[in-house]
mmCIF file of C-alpha atoms in Angstrom:
data_model
loop_
_atom_site.group_PDB
_atom_site.id
_atom_site.type_symbol
_atom_site.label_atom_id
_atom_site.label_comp_id
_atom_site.label_asym_id
_atom_site.label_seq_id
_atom_site.Cartn_x
_atom_site.Cartn_y
_atom_site.Cartn_z
ATOM 1 C CA VAL A 1 46.179 81.047 18.245
ATOM 2 C CA ALA A 2 46.543 81.846 14.582
ATOM 3 C CA ASN A 3 50.198 80.919 14.328
ATOM 4 C CA SER A 4 49.849 77.544 16.069
ATOM 5 C CA GLY A 5 50.795 74.390 14.178
ATOM 6 C CA LEU A 6 50.299 71.875 16.996
ATOM 7 C CA GLU A 7 49.450 68.191 16.405
ATOM 8 C CA ILE A 8 45.781 67.493 17.210
ATOM 9 C CA GLU A 9 44.568 63.941 17.914
ATOM 10 C CA ALA A 10 40.937 62.759 17.918
ATOM 11 C CA THR A 11 40.150 59.910 20.369
ATOM 12 C CA SER A 12 37.173 57.929 21.664
ATOM 13 C CA SER A 13 37.009 55.152 24.229
ATOM 14 C CA GLU A 14 33.472 53.977 23.267
ATOM 15 C CA ALA A 15 33.957 53.475 19.535
ATOM 16 C CA ILE A 16 36.516 52.754 16.872
ATOM 17 C CA LEU A 17 37.928 55.712 14.997
ATOM 18 C CA ILE A 18 38.342 55.161 11.287
ATOM 19 C CA GLY A 19 40.183 57.353 8.814
ATOM 20 C CA THR A 20 42.769 60.055 9.697
ATOM 21 C CA SER A 21 42.558 60.747 13.442
ATOM 22 C CA SER A 22 45.679 62.907 13.900
ATOM 23 C CA LEU A 23 46.879 65.984 12.011
ATOM 24 C CA SER A 24 48.740 69.288 12.487
ATOM 25 C CA ALA A 25 46.917 72.557 12.898
ATOM 26 C CA THR A 26 47.310 75.157 10.221
ATOM 27 C CA SER A 27 47.078 78.761 11.354
ATOM 28 C CA GLY A 28 45.698 77.511 14.636
ATOM 29 C CA THR A 29 42.946 75.334 13.063
ATOM 30 C CA ALA A 30 42.886 71.551 12.559
ATOM 31 C CA SER A 31 40.441 70.606 9.812
ATOM 32 C CA PHE A 32 40.111 66.806 9.844
ATOM 33 C CA ALA A 33 39.913 65.136 6.450
ATOM 34 C CA ALA A 34 36.657 63.802 5.061
ATOM 35 C CA ASP A 35 37.550 60.211 5.980
ATOM 36 C CA LEU A 36 37.309 60.552 9.782
ATOM 37 C CA GLY A 37 34.520 58.497 11.207
ATOM 38 C CA LEU A 38 33.361 56.148 13.976
ATOM 39 C CA ALA A 39 32.446 52.484 14.063
ATOM 40 C CA GLY A 40 31.001 50.366 16.839
ATOM 41 C CA SER A 41 27.838 49.732 18.793
ATOM 42 C CA THR A 42 24.988 52.197 18.512
ATOM 43 C CA SER A 43 23.969 51.317 22.061
ATOM 44 C CA ASN A 44 26.642 53.635 23.446
ATOM 45 C CA THR A 45 26.693 57.447 23.578
ATOM 46 C CA ILE A 46 30.033 58.339 22.031
ATOM 47 C CA THR A 47 32.362 60.975 23.475
ATOM 48 C CA LEU A 48 34.784 62.258 20.856
ATOM 49 C CA SER A 49 37.817 64.091 22.306
ATOM 50 C CA TYR A 50 40.397 66.292 20.547
ATOM 51 C CA ILE A 51 43.703 66.501 22.418
ATOM 52 C CA THR A 52 46.976 68.366 22.019
ATOM 53 C CA SER A 53 49.864 69.478 24.247
ATOM 54 C CA PHE A 54 51.101 73.085 24.543
ATOM 55 C CA GLY A 55 53.964 74.186 26.753
ATOM 56 C CA GLY A 56 53.950 70.845 28.557
ATOM 57 C CA THR A 57 50.233 71.115 29.326
ATOM 58 C CA GLU A 58 47.612 68.846 27.756
ATOM 59 C CA ILE A 59 44.605 70.704 26.514
ATOM 60 C CA SER A 60 41.468 69.119 25.074
ATOM 61 C CA VAL A 61 37.885 69.613 24.029
ATOM 62 C CA SER A 62 35.109 66.987 23.735
ATOM 63 C CA GLU A 63 31.739 66.518 22.096
ATOM 64 C CA THR A 64 28.988 63.907 22.474
ATOM 65 C CA ILE A 65 27.859 62.043 19.367
ATOM 66 C CA THR A 66 24.986 59.615 18.811
ATOM 67 C CA LEU A 67 26.271 56.821 16.597
ATOM 68 C CA LEU A 68 23.851 55.648 13.912
ATOM 69 C CA ALA A 69 23.906 52.256 12.246
ATOM 70 C CA GLY A 70 25.727 51.818 8.988
ATOM 71 C CA LEU A 71 24.530 50.260 5.750
ATOM 72 C CA PRO A 72 22.782 46.848 5.704
ATOM 73 C CA SER A 73 25.287 44.030 5.836
ATOM 74 C CA SER A 74 23.686 40.957 7.422
ATOM 75 C CA LEU A 75 20.470 39.445 8.780
ATOM 76 C CA ARG A 76 19.651 38.070 12.226
ATOM 77 C CA VAL A 77 16.627 36.012 13.269
ATOM 78 C CA LEU A 78 14.484 38.002 15.687
ATOM 79 C CA GLN A 79 11.476 35.691 16.126
ATOM 80 C CA ASP A 80 12.319 32.074 15.402
ATOM 81 C CA ALA A 81 9.963 29.641 13.682
ATOM 82 C CA THR A 82 7.976 27.332 15.959
ATOM 83 C CA THR A 83 5.921 24.152 15.483
ATOM 84 C CA VAL A 84 3.095 24.730 13.018
ATOM 85 C CA SER A 85 0.451 22.683 11.196
ATOM 86 C CA THR A 86 0.516 22.321 7.447
ATOM 87 C CA ARG A 87 -1.471 25.155 5.802
ATOM 88 C CA ALA A 88 -1.612 27.043 9.138
ATOM 89 C CA VAL A 89 -0.096 30.512 9.624
ATOM 90 C CA PHE A 90 2.971 30.678 11.857
ATOM 91 C CA SER A 91 2.268 32.070 15.302
ATOM 92 C CA PRO A 92 4.148 33.967 16.587
ATOM 93 C CA LEU A 93 5.123 35.593 13.288
ATOM 94 C CA PRO A 94 8.698 34.854 12.144
ATOM 95 C CA SER A 95 10.864 37.971 11.783
ATOM 96 C CA VAL A 96 14.443 39.023 11.063
ATOM 97 C CA GLU A 97 16.528 42.134 11.695
ATOM 98 C CA VAL A 98 18.705 43.980 9.184
ATOM 99 C CA LEU A 99 22.157 44.686 10.698
ATOM 100 C CA ASP A 100 25.162 46.710 9.680
ATOM 101 C CA SER A 101 28.675 45.259 9.621
ATOM 102 C CA TYR A 102 29.062 45.898 13.379
ATOM 103 C CA GLY A 103 25.810 44.124 14.313
ATOM 104 C CA ASN A 104 23.763 47.280 14.790
ATOM 105 C CA LEU A 105 20.095 47.248 13.900
ATOM 106 C CA VAL A 106 19.642 49.544 10.900
ATOM 107 C CA LEU A 107 16.665 51.472 12.259
ATOM 108 C CA SER A 108 16.673 53.787 9.254
ATOM 109 C CA ASP A 109 16.137 50.874 6.865
ATOM 110 C CA ASN A 110 12.676 50.891 5.324
ATOM 111 C CA ASP A 111 13.807 49.660 1.927
ATOM 112 C CA SER A 112 15.482 46.273 2.335
ATOM 113 C CA GLU A 113 13.531 43.344 0.922
ATOM 114 C CA VAL A 114 13.924 39.910 2.445
ATOM 115 C CA SER A 115 12.546 36.670 1.026
ATOM 116 C CA VAL A 116 11.811 33.477 2.941
ATOM 117 C CA ALA A 117 11.688 29.882 1.735
ATOM 118 C CA LEU A 118 11.000 26.519 3.377
ATOM 119 C CA TYR A 119 13.827 23.977 3.566
ATOM 120 C CA ARG A 120 14.249 20.502 4.998
ATOM 121 C CA ASN A 121 17.642 18.833 5.290
ATOM 122 C CA ASN A 122 19.092 21.638 3.157
ATOM 123 C CA VAL A 123 16.662 20.933 0.305
ATOM 124 C CA ALA A 124 14.130 23.537 -0.783
ATOM 125 C CA ILE A 125 10.615 22.192 -0.237
ATOM 126 C CA SER A 126 8.789 24.811 -2.278
ATOM 127 C CA SER A 127 9.851 26.904 -5.253
ATOM 128 C CA GLU A 128 7.669 29.728 -3.986
ATOM 129 C CA SER A 129 9.005 32.326 -1.562
ATOM 130 C CA ALA A 130 7.462 35.306 0.177
ATOM 131 C CA THR A 131 9.206 38.708 0.058
ATOM 132 C CA VAL A 132 8.631 41.406 2.683
ATOM 133 C CA THR A 133 10.029 44.965 3.013
ATOM 134 C CA ALA A 134 11.758 46.095 6.197
ATOM 135 C CA SER A 135 10.183 48.588 8.566
ATOM 136 C CA SER A 136 12.683 50.338 10.852
ATOM 137 C CA GLY A 137 15.127 47.544 10.115
ATOM 138 C CA VAL A 138 12.757 44.704 11.038
ATOM 139 C CA VAL A 139 11.119 42.321 8.546
ATOM 140 C CA VAL A 140 7.984 40.551 9.837
ATOM 141 C CA PHE A 141 6.432 37.710 7.843
ATOM 142 C CA SER A 142 2.712 37.821 8.518
ATOM 143 C CA GLY A 143 0.321 35.322 6.957
ATOM 144 C CA LEU A 144 3.171 32.898 6.228
ATOM 145 C CA SER A 145 2.067 29.282 5.748
ATOM 146 C CA TYR A 146 3.127 26.205 3.801
ATOM 147 C CA VAL A 147 1.561 23.020 2.473
ATOM 148 C CA ALA A 148 4.106 20.405 3.492
ATOM 149 C CA THR A 149 4.320 16.793 4.564
ATOM 150 C CA PRO A 150 4.270 16.545 8.371
ATOM 151 C CA ASN A 151 7.808 15.949 9.568
ATOM 152 C CA SER A 152 10.627 17.353 11.677
ATOM 153 C CA ASN A 153 13.802 19.278 10.834
ATOM 154 C CA TYR A 154 12.189 21.975 8.702
ATOM 155 C CA ARG A 155 13.879 25.392 8.570
ATOM 156 C CA LEU A 156 13.071 28.815 7.190
ATOM 157 C CA GLN A 157 15.795 30.439 5.112
ATOM 158 C CA PHE A 158 15.738 34.241 4.950
ATOM 159 C CA SER A 159 17.630 35.985 2.122
ATOM 160 C CA HIS A 160 18.254 39.691 1.486
ATOM 161 C CA THR A 161 17.377 40.437 -2.120
ATOM 162 C CA SER A 162 20.052 43.115 -2.632
ATOM 163 C CA ILE A 163 23.098 41.977 -0.687
ATOM 164 C CA SER A 164 24.675 38.621 0.055
ATOM 165 C CA ALA A 165 23.021 38.056 3.413
ATOM 166 C CA VAL A 166 21.311 34.795 4.400
ATOM 167 C CA VAL A 167 20.183 33.488 7.784
ATOM 168 C CA THR A 168 18.366 30.295 8.719
ATOM 169 C CA SER A 169 15.887 29.596 11.500
ATOM 170 C CA SER A 170 16.214 26.859 14.069
ATOM 171 C CA PRO A 171 14.708 23.493 13.066
ATOM 172 C CA PHE A 172 10.976 23.117 13.685
ATOM 173 C CA VAL A 173 8.190 20.595 13.174
ATOM 174 C CA ILE A 174 5.310 20.737 10.706
ATOM 175 C CA GLU A 175 2.337 18.794 12.010
ATOM 176 C CA PRO A 176 -0.738 17.530 10.118
ATOM 177 C CA GLY A 177 -3.754 19.766 9.754
ATOM 178 C CA PRO A 178 -7.138 19.227 11.404
ATOM 179 C CA VAL A 179 -9.165 16.113 10.622
ATOM 180 C CA ALA A 180 -10.951 16.450 7.288
ATOM 181 C CA LYS A 181 -11.891 12.860 6.505
ATOM 182 C CA VAL A 182 -12.258 9.356 7.946
ATOM 183 C CA VAL A 183 -10.799 6.640 5.727
ATOM 184 C CA ILE A 184 -10.930 2.843 5.880
ATOM 185 C CA HIS A 185 -7.297 1.796 5.659
ATOM 186 C CA GLN A 186 -7.963 -1.942 5.989
ATOM 187 C CA GLN A 187 -11.298 -3.574 5.233
ATOM 188 C CA PRO A 188 -12.863 -5.902 7.823
ATOM 189 C CA ARG A 189 -13.200 -9.360 6.320
ATOM 190 C CA THR A 190 -12.833 -13.092 6.610
ATOM 191 C CA ILE A 191 -12.322 -14.915 3.343
ATOM 192 C CA THR A 192 -14.074 -18.289 3.110
ATOM 193 C CA GLY A 193 -13.875 -20.167 -0.164
ATOM 194 C CA GLY A 194 -12.838 -17.004 -1.964
ATOM 195 C CA VAL A 195 -15.858 -15.096 -0.616
ATOM 196 C CA ALA A 196 -15.795 -12.441 2.107
ATOM 197 C CA THR A 197 -18.019 -14.282 4.577
ATOM 198 C CA THR A 198 -17.595 -14.179 8.332
ATOM 199 C CA MET A 199 -19.096 -16.550 10.863
ATOM 200 C CA THR A 200 -21.828 -14.558 12.593
ATOM 201 C CA GLY A 201 -20.781 -13.184 15.963
ATOM 202 C CA GLU A 202 -17.108 -14.019 15.468
ATOM 203 C CA LEU A 203 -14.052 -11.826 15.039
ATOM 204 C CA PHE A 204 -12.906 -10.899 11.559
ATOM 205 C CA GLU A 205 -9.666 -12.429 10.360
ATOM 206 C CA ASP A 206 -8.690 -8.995 9.051
ATOM 207 C CA ASN A 207 -9.607 -6.273 11.512
ATOM 208 C CA ALA A 208 -10.956 -2.967 10.259
ATOM 209 C CA VAL A 209 -8.272 -0.272 10.501
ATOM 210 C CA VAL A 210 -9.557 3.282 10.166
ATOM 211 C CA ARG A 211 -7.478 6.456 9.883
ATOM 212 C CA LEU A 212 -8.099 10.153 10.426
ATOM 213 C CA LEU A 213 -6.663 12.273 7.608
ATOM 214 C CA ASP A 214 -6.336 15.996 6.991
ATOM 215 C CA GLN A 215 -7.338 17.635 3.704
ATOM 216 C CA ASP A 216 -3.995 16.699 2.136
ATOM 217 C CA ASN A 217 -4.401 13.039 3.149
ATOM 218 C CA ASN A 218 -1.824 13.233 5.908
ATOM 219 C CA LEU A 219 -2.409 10.944 8.882
ATOM 220 C CA VAL A 220 -3.430 13.143 11.818
ATOM 221 C CA HIS A 221 -1.103 11.344 14.216
ATOM 222 C CA THR A 222 -1.455 14.140 16.759
ATOM 223 C CA ILE A 223 -4.858 12.739 17.824
ATOM 224 C CA ASP A 224 -4.153 10.146 20.498
ATOM 225 C CA SER A 225 -7.454 9.845 22.340
ATOM 226 C CA GLY A 226 -11.164 9.443 21.728
ATOM 227 C CA ALA A 227 -12.809 6.776 19.597
ATOM 228 C CA ILE A 228 -14.051 6.002 16.096
ATOM 229 C CA THR A 229 -17.481 4.364 15.883
ATOM 230 C CA ALA A 230 -18.693 1.803 13.341
ATOM 231 C CA THR A 231 -22.297 1.714 12.098
ATOM 232 C CA ILE A 232 -24.194 -0.618 9.792
ATOM 233 C CA ALA A 233 -24.947 1.596 6.782
ATOM 234 C CA SER A 234 -26.894 -0.946 4.715
ATOM 235 C CA GLY A 235 -28.384 -4.388 5.285
ATOM 236 C CA SER A 236 -31.196 -5.270 7.685
ATOM 237 C CA GLY A 237 -31.327 -7.401 10.792
ATOM 238 C CA GLY A 238 -27.703 -6.882 11.727
ATOM 239 C CA THR A 239 -25.997 -5.845 14.957
ATOM 240 C CA LEU A 240 -22.424 -4.799 15.643
ATOM 241 C CA ILE A 241 -20.669 -5.887 18.824
ATOM 242 C CA SER A 242 -17.769 -3.716 20.104
ATOM 243 C CA ALA A 243 -18.467 -1.077 17.480
ATOM 244 C CA SER A 244 -16.030 1.523 18.873
ATOM 245 C CA ALA A 245 -12.242 1.546 18.826
ATOM 246 C CA THR A 246 -9.802 3.847 20.626
ATOM 247 C CA ILE A 247 -7.692 6.207 18.541
ATOM 248 C CA SER A 248 -3.917 5.941 18.799
ATOM 249 C CA ASN A 249 -1.713 8.212 16.688
ATOM 250 C CA GLY A 250 -4.624 9.073 14.426
ATOM 251 C CA SER A 251 -5.621 5.458 13.742
ATOM 252 C CA ALA A 252 -8.012 2.934 15.274
ATOM 253 C CA GLU A 253 -8.037 -0.849 14.906
ATOM 254 C CA PHE A 254 -11.340 -2.651 15.499
ATOM 255 C CA ASP A 255 -9.849 -5.830 16.941
ATOM 256 C CA GLU A 256 -12.936 -6.702 18.996
ATOM 257 C CA MET A 257 -15.667 -5.886 16.474
ATOM 258 C CA ARG A 258 -18.083 -8.640 15.451
ATOM 259 C CA LEU A 259 -21.097 -8.686 13.145
ATOM 260 C CA VAL A 260 -24.244 -10.619 13.992
ATOM 261 C CA GLY A 261 -26.549 -10.766 10.989
ATOM 262 C CA VAL A 262 -28.970 -12.652 8.769
ATOM 263 C CA VAL A 263 -27.343 -15.807 7.384
ATOM 264 C CA GLU A 264 -28.085 -17.868 4.292
ATOM 265 C CA THR A 265 -30.355 -20.907 4.747
ATOM 266 C CA PRO A 266 -32.386 -23.043 2.356
ATOM 267 C CA GLU A 267 -35.270 -20.681 3.108
ATOM 268 C CA GLN A 268 -33.550 -17.276 2.804
ATOM 269 C CA SER A 269 -30.594 -15.405 1.342
ATOM 270 C CA ALA A 270 -27.879 -13.875 3.444
ATOM 271 C CA GLN A 271 -28.086 -10.136 3.957
ATOM 272 C CA GLU A 272 -25.348 -7.987 2.465
ATOM 273 C CA TYR A 273 -23.971 -5.479 4.946
ATOM 274 C CA LYS A 274 -21.845 -2.377 4.530
ATOM 275 C CA LEU A 275 -20.304 -0.402 7.380
ATOM 276 C CA THR A 276 -19.332 3.216 7.838
ATOM 277 C CA PHE A 277 -17.012 4.709 10.447
ATOM 278 C CA SER A 278 -17.489 8.090 12.123
ATOM 279 C CA TYR A 279 -15.483 10.604 14.127
ATOM 280 C CA GLY A 280 -16.211 14.212 15.080
ATOM 281 C CA GLY A 281 -18.856 14.830 12.431
ATOM 282 C CA PHE A 282 -16.909 13.054 9.669
ATOM 283 C CA THR A 283 -18.025 9.707 8.207
ATOM 284 C CA SER A 284 -16.124 7.333 5.966
ATOM 285 C CA SER A 285 -17.334 5.941 2.679
ATOM 286 C CA GLU A 286 -19.028 2.542 2.904
ATOM 287 C CA SER A 287 -16.983 -0.565 3.442
ATOM 288 C CA ASP A 288 -16.857 -3.518 1.091
ATOM 289 C CA VAL A 289 -19.836 -5.891 1.250
ATOM 290 C CA LEU A 290 -19.885 -8.169 4.290
ATOM 291 C CA LYS A 291 -21.849 -11.384 4.632
ATOM 292 C CA VAL A 292 -22.197 -13.677 7.618
ATOM 293 C CA LYS A 293 -22.805 -17.406 7.794
ATOM 294 C CA HIS A 294 -24.179 -19.482 10.650
ATOM 295 C CA ASN A 295 -22.040 -20.191 13.682
ATOM 296 C CA LEU A 296 -21.386 -23.610 15.210
ATOM 297 C CA ALA A 297 -24.369 -25.741 16.201
ATOM 298 C CA THR A 298 -25.185 -25.452 19.896
ATOM 299 C CA LYS A 299 -28.815 -26.551 20.196
ATOM 300 C CA LEU A 300 -31.791 -28.269 18.548
ATOM 301 C CA SER A 301 -35.173 -26.854 17.645
ATOM 302 C CA LEU A 302 -38.337 -28.911 16.997
ATOM 303 C CA VAL A 303 -39.846 -27.634 13.760
ATOM 304 C CA GLN A 304 -42.390 -30.441 13.206
ATOM 305 C CA SER A 305 -43.969 -32.500 15.970
ATOM 306 C CA ALA A 306 -44.584 -36.215 15.687
ATOM 307 C CA SER A 307 -48.245 -37.250 15.451
ATOM 308 C CA GLY A 308 -50.422 -40.253 14.681
ATOM 309 C CA GLY A 309 -48.309 -42.566 16.771
ATOM 310 C CA ARG A 310 -49.598 -46.034 17.687
ATOM 311 C CA ALA A 311 -47.928 -48.852 19.476
ATOM 312 C CA SER A 312 -45.568 -50.747 17.230
ATOM 313 C CA SER A 313 -46.394 -48.384 14.336
ATOM 314 C CA VAL A 314 -44.574 -45.501 12.780
ATOM 315 C CA PHE A 315 -45.808 -41.948 13.177
ATOM 316 C CA THR A 316 -48.073 -40.759 10.436
ATOM 317 C CA THR A 317 -46.327 -37.359 10.741
ATOM 318 C CA GLN A 318 -42.625 -37.726 11.374
ATOM 319 C CA PRO A 319 -40.901 -35.241 13.672
ATOM 320 C CA LYS A 320 -38.334 -32.747 12.383
ATOM 321 C CA VAL A 321 -35.599 -31.043 14.355
ATOM 322 C CA ARG A 322 -33.056 -28.448 13.286
ATOM 323 C CA LEU A 323 -29.575 -27.650 14.421
ATOM 324 C CA LEU A 324 -29.260 -24.055 15.572
ATOM 325 C CA ASP A 325 -26.307 -21.899 16.523
ATOM 326 C CA ARG A 326 -26.245 -19.722 19.626
ATOM 327 C CA TYR A 327 -27.952 -16.925 17.694
ATOM 328 C CA ASP A 328 -30.803 -19.277 16.654
ATOM 329 C CA ASN A 329 -29.647 -19.458 13.045
ATOM 330 C CA TRP A 330 -30.337 -22.681 11.130
ATOM 331 C CA VAL A 331 -27.049 -24.552 10.773
ATOM 332 C CA SER A 332 -27.824 -25.781 7.277
ATOM 333 C CA THR A 333 -24.348 -26.375 5.879
ATOM 334 C CA GLY A 334 -21.126 -28.059 6.857
ATOM 335 C CA THR A 335 -22.765 -30.297 9.470
ATOM 336 C CA ASN A 336 -22.733 -34.105 9.592
ATOM 337 C CA VAL A 337 -24.231 -35.203 12.885
ATOM 338 C CA THR A 338 -26.542 -37.936 14.143
ATOM 339 C CA VAL A 339 -29.640 -36.936 16.078
ATOM 340 C CA GLN A 340 -30.879 -39.589 18.540
ATOM 341 C CA ALA A 341 -34.563 -39.669 19.440
ATOM 342 C CA ASP A 342 -35.433 -40.825 22.986
ATOM 343 C CA VAL A 343 -38.890 -41.580 24.367
ATOM 344 C CA VAL A 344 -39.720 -40.173 27.760
ATOM 345 C CA ASP A 345 -43.083 -40.908 29.403
ATOM 346 C CA GLU A 346 -44.331 -40.042 32.806
ATOM 347 C CA ASN A 347 -43.066 -43.340 34.162
ATOM 348 C CA GLY A 348 -39.528 -42.994 32.841
ATOM 349 C CA VAL A 349 -37.517 -43.556 29.698
ATOM 350 C CA GLY A 350 -38.830 -45.948 27.086
ATOM 351 C CA SER A 351 -37.404 -47.173 23.786
ATOM 352 C CA PRO A 352 -37.848 -45.434 20.457
#
């Protein structure tokens, strides 16, 4: 209809029309200006209708359009960060999506670069950040790991390098790494007269406390079962009692451990002992030197028999007895006791 000058209107119920959507035909043709466009969700198939009225009758024509995403405008977390150990790679891999201003995934985007950095309580933990390029609008951070102090409330912050677009992950926990060393946190000892000497077979005043650490010296508090075992590393003639302790939160206290060993007497020197502690193939360095002294006297031992005895005369060889503790050690110090000799014959008790 070459002479028609009717008003033509473009409409769509599935999207937002932008630009000039209504104009008059010229010589029967309506050529919409270059600013007509659509905005909205790319999940819908868009029907674009052109409508006018002629002689009281509405006439129209429609076309179907597939709406593509617009330019990158924002970021959205696709795969959130989850609990991870220090130095370990995140699994599953954190990822973000590049969106246009209407929240559509920009599938055509293979150019956007997004960086990621570790934060805790809104403070950057590391000055280093990894940058990854989008693929079909998705940025996946493979091989991502951090060396960080085990704690909670960490977050990943993702930033587009070309536009002002930042998004932050949910808070997550960084746990310690695997056990890499066994460390004596508190030495076992009993101080007597300024010297680390423990009564043989008795508990230490200061219990040994041993910790499991990762390679960055973080306490591996995630280990809450099993046991650490103590061993005499140097010194002869010694025995450990209750040489294992249960692990709780990566630490074990040896509150029942006792050392039975060679004590000092007028005839011998005390042995010097050192302990090591082991767990899962890892062994601590040696402890400080430990010495033991005799325990309390509990019995007597005849070390020289009387001989040459005659009535009303002294023995030519006088008897000798020693005080011993329950481990048969000579109680040679710190003892002031009286030993009474009694005579027993086959007819009863006589007088010494």
